[in-house]
PDB file of C-alpha atoms in Angstrom:
ATOM      1  CA  GLU A  28      10.276 -57.942 -32.453  1.00  0.00           C
ATOM      2  CA  ARG A  29      13.611 -59.796 -32.224  1.00  0.00           C
ATOM      3  CA  THR A  30      15.218 -57.301 -34.587  1.00  0.00           C
ATOM      4  CA  LEU A  31      13.931 -54.377 -32.527  1.00  0.00           C
ATOM      5  CA  LEU A  32      15.414 -55.943 -29.390  1.00  0.00           C
ATOM      6  CA  ALA A  33      18.749 -56.396 -31.179  1.00  0.00           C
ATOM      7  CA  LEU A  34      18.706 -52.796 -32.385  1.00  0.00           C
ATOM      8  CA  LYS A  35      17.949 -51.561 -28.864  1.00  0.00           C
ATOM      9  CA  ALA A  36      20.972 -53.504 -27.575  1.00  0.00           C
ATOM     10  CA  CYS A  37      23.115 -51.893 -30.289  1.00  0.00           C
ATOM     11  CA  GLN A  38      21.722 -48.448 -29.497  1.00  0.00           C
ATOM     12  CA  LYS A  39      22.579 -48.933 -25.814  1.00  0.00           C
ATOM     13  CA  LYS A  40      26.198 -49.607 -26.783  1.00  0.00           C
ATOM     14  CA  LEU A  41      26.286 -46.629 -29.142  1.00  0.00           C
ATOM     15  CA  ASN A  42      24.983 -44.326 -26.415  1.00  0.00           C
ATOM     16  CA  LYS A  43      28.170 -44.947 -24.413  1.00  0.00           C
ATOM     17  CA  TYR A  44      30.133 -42.924 -26.996  1.00  0.00           C
ATOM     18  CA  GLN A  45      30.013 -39.358 -28.231  1.00  0.00           C
ATOM     19  CA  ILE A  46      29.123 -40.032 -31.846  1.00  0.00           C
ATOM     20  CA  PHE A  47      29.184 -36.891 -33.970  1.00  0.00           C
ATOM     21  CA  LYS A  48      28.379 -38.436 -37.334  1.00  0.00           C
ATOM     22  CA  ALA A  49      26.895 -41.810 -38.190  1.00  0.00           C
ATOM     23  CA  ARG A  50      25.002 -43.568 -40.931  1.00  0.00           C
ATOM     24  CA  TYR A  51      22.795 -46.580 -40.325  1.00  0.00           C
ATOM     25  CA  VAL A  52      21.862 -48.895 -43.181  1.00  0.00           C
ATOM     26  CA  ALA A  53      19.679 -51.925 -43.805  1.00  0.00           C
ATOM     27  CA  THR A  54      20.455 -54.485 -46.476  1.00  0.00           C
ATOM     28  CA  GLU A  55      18.917 -57.583 -48.101  1.00  0.00           C
ATOM     29  CA  ALA A  56      16.378 -58.486 -45.422  1.00  0.00           C
ATOM     30  CA  CYS A  57      14.745 -55.051 -45.661  1.00  0.00           C
ATOM     31  CA  ARG A  58      15.160 -54.891 -49.442  1.00  0.00           C
ATOM     32  CA  ARG A  59      13.268 -58.165 -49.744  1.00  0.00           C
ATOM     33  CA  ALA A  60      10.666 -57.843 -46.962  1.00  0.00           C
ATOM     34  CA  THR A  61       7.230 -56.628 -47.988  1.00  0.00           C
ATOM     35  CA  ASN A  62       7.107 -54.616 -44.748  1.00  0.00           C
ATOM     36  CA  GLY A  63      10.718 -53.373 -44.939  1.00  0.00           C
ATOM     37  CA  ALA A  64       9.823 -49.681 -45.274  1.00  0.00           C
ATOM     38  CA  ALA A  65       7.193 -49.962 -42.520  1.00  0.00           C
ATOM     39  CA  PHE A  66       9.761 -51.597 -40.240  1.00  0.00           C
ATOM     40  CA  ILE A  67      12.264 -48.789 -40.857  1.00  0.00           C
ATOM     41  CA  GLU A  68       9.525 -46.276 -40.000  1.00  0.00           C
ATOM     42  CA  GLN A  69       8.753 -48.187 -36.787  1.00  0.00           C
ATOM     43  CA  VAL A  70      12.438 -48.072 -35.793  1.00  0.00           C
ATOM     44  CA  ARG A  71      12.499 -44.334 -36.457  1.00  0.00           C
ATOM     45  CA  ASN A  72       9.394 -43.712 -34.361  1.00  0.00           C
ATOM     46  CA  GLN A  73      10.339 -45.970 -31.432  1.00  0.00           C
ATOM     47  CA  MET A  74      14.089 -45.426 -31.268  1.00  0.00           C
ATOM     48  CA  GLY A  75      14.894 -42.267 -33.197  1.00  0.00           C
ATOM     49  CA  LEU A  76      17.288 -44.145 -35.494  1.00  0.00           C
ATOM     50  CA  HIS A  77      17.204 -43.092 -39.144  1.00  0.00           C
ATOM     51  CA  ILE A  78      18.081 -46.158 -41.210  1.00  0.00           C
ATOM     52  CA  ASP A  79      18.480 -46.166 -45.005  1.00  0.00           C
ATOM     53  CA  ILE A  80      17.596 -49.251 -47.037  1.00  0.00           C
ATOM     54  CA  ILE A  81      20.521 -49.366 -49.450  1.00  0.00           C
ATOM     55  CA  SER A  82      20.888 -51.085 -52.817  1.00  0.00           C
ATOM     56  CA  SER A  83      23.011 -54.186 -53.301  1.00  0.00           C
ATOM     57  CA  GLU A  84      25.492 -52.056 -55.277  1.00  0.00           C
ATOM     58  CA  GLU A  85      25.845 -49.600 -52.393  1.00  0.00           C
ATOM     59  CA  GLU A  86      26.210 -52.525 -49.982  1.00  0.00           C
ATOM     60  CA  ALA A  87      29.078 -53.899 -52.072  1.00  0.00           C
ATOM     61  CA  ARG A  88      30.744 -50.467 -52.260  1.00  0.00           C
ATOM     62  CA  LEU A  89      30.528 -49.898 -48.498  1.00  0.00           C
ATOM     63  CA  ALA A  90      31.780 -53.411 -47.738  1.00  0.00           C
ATOM     64  CA  PHE A  91      34.779 -52.754 -49.982  1.00  0.00           C
ATOM     65  CA  LEU A  92      35.511 -49.359 -48.393  1.00  0.00           C
ATOM     66  CA  GLY A  93      35.437 -50.964 -44.961  1.00  0.00           C
ATOM     67  CA  CYS A  94      38.142 -53.507 -45.740  1.00  0.00           C
ATOM     68  CA  SER A  95      40.146 -52.185 -48.707  1.00  0.00           C
ATOM     69  CA  SER A  96      42.990 -51.021 -46.441  1.00  0.00           C
ATOM     70  CA  LEU A  97      43.746 -54.729 -45.796  1.00  0.00           C
ATOM     71  CA  LEU A  98      44.562 -55.435 -49.452  1.00  0.00           C
ATOM     72  CA  ALA A  99      48.219 -56.344 -49.816  1.00  0.00           C
ATOM     73  CA  GLU A 100      50.310 -54.538 -52.388  1.00  0.00           C
ATOM     74  CA  GLY A 101      52.314 -56.700 -54.727  1.00  0.00           C
ATOM     75  CA  GLN A 102      49.305 -58.601 -56.004  1.00  0.00           C
ATOM     76  CA  ALA A 103      47.441 -57.364 -59.058  1.00  0.00           C
ATOM     77  CA  ARG A 104      43.982 -58.684 -58.237  1.00  0.00           C
ATOM     78  CA  ALA A 105      41.678 -59.428 -55.345  1.00  0.00           C
ATOM     79  CA  LEU A 106      38.321 -61.100 -54.945  1.00  0.00           C
ATOM     80  CA  VAL A 107      36.536 -59.371 -52.072  1.00  0.00           C
ATOM     81  CA  PHE A 108      33.421 -60.999 -50.683  1.00  0.00           C
ATOM     82  CA  ASP A 109      30.827 -60.143 -48.098  1.00  0.00           C
ATOM     83  CA  ILE A 110      28.741 -63.161 -47.082  1.00  0.00           C
ATOM     84  CA  GLY A 111      25.781 -61.881 -45.128  1.00  0.00           C
ATOM     85  CA  GLY A 112      22.631 -63.478 -43.793  1.00  0.00           C
ATOM     86  CA  GLY A 113      20.440 -62.716 -46.797  1.00  0.00           C
ATOM     87  CA  SER A 114      22.825 -61.894 -49.642  1.00  0.00           C
ATOM     88  CA  THR A 115      26.417 -62.254 -50.782  1.00  0.00           C
ATOM     89  CA  GLU A 116      28.378 -59.533 -52.561  1.00  0.00           C
ATOM     90  CA  LEU A 117      31.454 -60.325 -54.655  1.00  0.00           C
ATOM     91  CA  MET A 118      33.851 -57.674 -55.962  1.00  0.00           C
ATOM     92  CA  TRP A 119      36.574 -58.217 -58.562  1.00  0.00           C
ATOM     93  CA  VAL A 120      39.225 -55.661 -57.694  1.00  0.00           C
ATOM     94  CA  LYS A 121      42.297 -54.306 -59.449  1.00  0.00           C
ATOM     95  CA  ILE A 122      44.866 -53.482 -56.777  1.00  0.00           C
ATOM     96  CA  GLY A 123      46.609 -50.157 -57.374  1.00  0.00           C
ATOM     97  CA  PRO A 124      50.330 -49.495 -56.897  1.00  0.00           C
ATOM     98  CA  GLU A 125      49.509 -47.297 -53.910  1.00  0.00           C
ATOM     99  CA  GLY A 126      47.261 -48.179 -50.998  1.00  0.00           C
ATOM    100  CA  ASN A 127      44.342 -45.917 -51.950  1.00  0.00           C
ATOM    101  CA  LYS A 128      44.112 -46.596 -55.691  1.00  0.00           C
ATOM    102  CA  HIS A 129      42.233 -49.883 -55.714  1.00  0.00           C
ATOM    103  CA  ARG A 130      39.364 -50.150 -58.186  1.00  0.00           C
ATOM    104  CA  ILE A 131      36.281 -52.373 -58.289  1.00  0.00           C
ATOM    105  CA  GLU A 132      36.175 -53.601 -61.886  1.00  0.00           C
ATOM    106  CA  ASP A 133      33.019 -55.677 -61.513  1.00  0.00           C
ATOM    107  CA  TRP A 134      30.666 -56.817 -58.781  1.00  0.00           C
ATOM    108  CA  LEU A 135      27.927 -59.355 -58.252  1.00  0.00           C
ATOM    109  CA  SER A 136      25.183 -59.590 -55.670  1.00  0.00           C
ATOM    110  CA  ILE A 137      23.620 -62.996 -55.054  1.00  0.00           C
ATOM    111  CA  GLY A 138      20.288 -63.140 -53.247  1.00  0.00           C
ATOM    112  CA  TYR A 139      21.532 -65.846 -50.886  1.00  0.00           C
ATOM    113  CA  GLY A 140      23.364 -65.534 -47.596  1.00  0.00           C
ATOM    114  CA  VAL A 141      23.953 -67.920 -44.721  1.00  0.00           C
ATOM    115  CA  MET A 142      20.430 -67.728 -43.312  1.00  0.00           C
ATOM    116  CA  ASN A 143      18.189 -67.843 -46.370  1.00  0.00           C
ATOM    117  CA  LEU A 144      20.409 -70.416 -48.106  1.00  0.00           C
ATOM    118  CA  ALA A 145      20.059 -72.724 -45.100  1.00  0.00           C
ATOM    119  CA  ASP A 146      16.293 -72.076 -45.049  1.00  0.00           C
ATOM    120  CA  LYS A 147      16.002 -72.968 -48.738  1.00  0.00           C
ATOM    121  CA  PHE A 148      17.549 -76.374 -48.064  1.00  0.00           C
ATOM    122  CA  GLY A 149      15.536 -77.242 -44.957  1.00  0.00           C
ATOM    123  CA  GLY A 150      17.386 -75.393 -42.201  1.00  0.00           C
ATOM    124  CA  SER A 151      20.765 -75.742 -40.535  1.00  0.00           C
ATOM    125  CA  ASP A 152      20.060 -79.342 -39.454  1.00  0.00           C
ATOM    126  CA  PHE A 153      20.162 -80.400 -43.116  1.00  0.00           C
ATOM    127  CA  ALA A 154      23.160 -78.292 -44.195  1.00  0.00           C
ATOM    128  CA  ASP A 155      25.606 -81.220 -44.295  1.00  0.00           C
ATOM    129  CA  MET A 156      23.262 -83.353 -46.387  1.00  0.00           C
ATOM    130  CA  ALA A 157      22.470 -80.522 -48.796  1.00  0.00           C
ATOM    131  CA  PHE A 158      26.000 -79.114 -49.049  1.00  0.00           C
ATOM    132  CA  ASP A 159      26.668 -80.305 -52.616  1.00  0.00           C
ATOM    133  CA  ASP A 160      23.314 -78.904 -53.769  1.00  0.00           C
ATOM    134  CA  MET A 161      24.102 -75.566 -52.120  1.00  0.00           C
ATOM    135  CA  VAL A 162      27.468 -75.410 -53.884  1.00  0.00           C
ATOM    136  CA  ALA A 163      25.837 -76.280 -57.230  1.00  0.00           C
ATOM    137  CA  LEU A 164      23.226 -73.523 -56.826  1.00  0.00           C
ATOM    138  CA  LEU A 165      25.790 -70.843 -55.946  1.00  0.00           C
ATOM    139  CA  THR A 166      28.241 -71.992 -58.615  1.00  0.00           C
ATOM    140  CA  GLU A 167      25.541 -71.615 -61.265  1.00  0.00           C
ATOM    141  CA  GLN A 168      24.772 -68.083 -60.061  1.00  0.00           C
ATOM    142  CA  MET A 169      28.462 -67.078 -60.037  1.00  0.00           C
ATOM    143  CA  LYS A 170      29.398 -68.671 -63.375  1.00  0.00           C
ATOM    144  CA  PRO A 171      28.598 -65.668 -65.662  1.00  0.00           C
ATOM    145  CA  PHE A 172      30.483 -63.291 -63.336  1.00  0.00           C
ATOM    146  CA  ASP A 173      33.443 -65.695 -63.264  1.00  0.00           C
ATOM    147  CA  GLN A 174      33.513 -66.145 -67.030  1.00  0.00           C
ATOM    148  CA  ALA A 175      33.068 -62.442 -67.853  1.00  0.00           C
ATOM    149  CA  ASN A 176      36.069 -61.518 -65.668  1.00  0.00           C
ATOM    150  CA  ARG A 177      38.117 -64.721 -66.207  1.00  0.00           C
ATOM    151  CA  ILE A 178      38.420 -65.027 -62.431  1.00  0.00           C
ATOM    152  CA  SER A 179      39.043 -68.787 -62.181  1.00  0.00           C
ATOM    153  CA  GLU A 180      41.631 -68.525 -64.935  1.00  0.00           C
ATOM    154  CA  THR A 181      43.374 -65.598 -63.212  1.00  0.00           C
ATOM    155  CA  ILE A 182      43.377 -67.342 -59.844  1.00  0.00           C
ATOM    156  CA  GLY A 183      44.870 -70.438 -61.458  1.00  0.00           C
ATOM    157  CA  ASN A 184      47.684 -68.520 -63.155  1.00  0.00           C
ATOM    158  CA  SER A 185      48.704 -65.953 -60.542  1.00  0.00           C
ATOM    159  CA  ASP A 186      48.388 -64.756 -56.978  1.00  0.00           C
ATOM    160  CA  VAL A 187      44.951 -63.381 -56.250  1.00  0.00           C
ATOM    161  CA  GLN A 188      44.177 -62.173 -52.767  1.00  0.00           C
ATOM    162  CA  LEU A 189      40.880 -63.320 -51.260  1.00  0.00           C
ATOM    163  CA  LEU A 190      39.502 -60.835 -48.750  1.00  0.00           C
ATOM    164  CA  SER A 191      36.386 -61.412 -46.679  1.00  0.00           C
ATOM    165  CA  THR A 192      34.408 -58.945 -44.663  1.00  0.00           C
ATOM    166  CA  SER A 193      31.442 -60.206 -42.661  1.00  0.00           C
ATOM    167  CA  GLY A 194      30.386 -62.328 -39.739  1.00  0.00           C
ATOM    168  CA  THR A 195      30.839 -65.454 -41.845  1.00  0.00           C
ATOM    169  CA  GLY A 196      34.527 -64.716 -42.420  1.00  0.00           C
ATOM    170  CA  THR A 197      35.133 -63.823 -38.791  1.00  0.00           C
ATOM    171  CA  THR A 198      33.298 -66.962 -37.635  1.00  0.00           C
ATOM    172  CA  LEU A 199      35.565 -69.109 -39.825  1.00  0.00           C
ATOM    173  CA  ALA A 200      38.603 -67.351 -38.357  1.00  0.00           C
ATOM    174  CA  ALA A 201      37.349 -67.899 -34.795  1.00  0.00           C
ATOM    175  CA  ILE A 202      36.799 -71.622 -35.461  1.00  0.00           C
ATOM    176  CA  HIS A 203      40.236 -71.865 -37.069  1.00  0.00           C
ATOM    177  CA  LEU A 204      41.823 -70.304 -33.959  1.00  0.00           C
ATOM    178  CA  GLY A 205      39.723 -72.447 -31.610  1.00  0.00           C
ATOM    179  CA  LEU A 206      38.336 -69.398 -29.805  1.00  0.00           C
ATOM    180  CA  PRO A 207      35.595 -70.090 -27.258  1.00  0.00           C
ATOM    181  CA  ARG A 208      34.291 -66.515 -27.828  1.00  0.00           C
ATOM    182  CA  TYR A 209      34.748 -63.862 -30.469  1.00  0.00           C
ATOM    183  CA  ASP A 210      37.909 -61.809 -29.900  1.00  0.00           C
ATOM    184  CA  ARG A 211      38.166 -58.927 -32.347  1.00  0.00           C
ATOM    185  CA  SER A 212      41.819 -58.228 -31.523  1.00  0.00           C
ATOM    186  CA  ARG A 213      42.777 -61.719 -32.714  1.00  0.00           C
ATOM    187  CA  ILE A 214      40.494 -61.874 -35.744  1.00  0.00           C
ATOM    188  CA  ASP A 215      40.582 -58.482 -37.494  1.00  0.00           C
ATOM    189  CA  GLY A 216      43.085 -58.662 -40.345  1.00  0.00           C
ATOM    190  CA  ILE A 217      43.893 -62.349 -39.808  1.00  0.00           C
ATOM    191  CA  LYS A 218      45.550 -64.132 -42.739  1.00  0.00           C
ATOM    192  CA  MET A 219      44.490 -67.677 -43.501  1.00  0.00           C
ATOM    193  CA  LYS A 220      45.503 -70.091 -46.223  1.00  0.00           C
ATOM    194  CA  VAL A 221      42.846 -71.623 -48.453  1.00  0.00           C
ATOM    195  CA  SER A 222      43.771 -74.969 -46.904  1.00  0.00           C
ATOM    196  CA  ASP A 223      43.003 -73.512 -43.443  1.00  0.00           C
ATOM    197  CA  VAL A 224      39.517 -72.518 -44.603  1.00  0.00           C
ATOM    198  CA  ARG A 225      38.898 -75.933 -46.190  1.00  0.00           C
ATOM    199  CA  ASN A 226      39.962 -77.684 -42.991  1.00  0.00           C
ATOM    200  CA  THR A 227      37.862 -75.484 -40.680  1.00  0.00           C
TER     201      THR A 227
END
């Protein structure tokens, strides 16, 4: 019911524009839910929105397409990540000499995002206490991907751009800037140092 209300609010905003072509997708929550397909059918019947439940691979590809124009030339590699509510996608990218020739060399989808990771460790009230355990769990899941692509080694020996697309990345940027409310004009494309993220 809460998701339907949220979708109706989004639809109200969309109706203000003359949209000629659109695609609506659902990700990890609907992939995982036993009633995911039934929910999508309910949305179609009640609201007329046709939503596709996409694979984690397609989610990673679309996330990359949405932000690849922000990759800076002059660096050979990038680690692009999309931290969602129910999953996290990581893409190891070779940056091309020209803006449109970037290539995803490998990708990983982890079945944890901000919401279900917090739930696993007792909810947001316990996040500080469980932080080390959360890091250990995610590190273990990322280790084969890291080793297969020598990501840690590459990051240690050269410049690798880290590029985030998602509400988690924009929330970190908003906290870093001390914004009382989200301001897209100040956050889209923002550059932060790793030390800025650690201190946020």
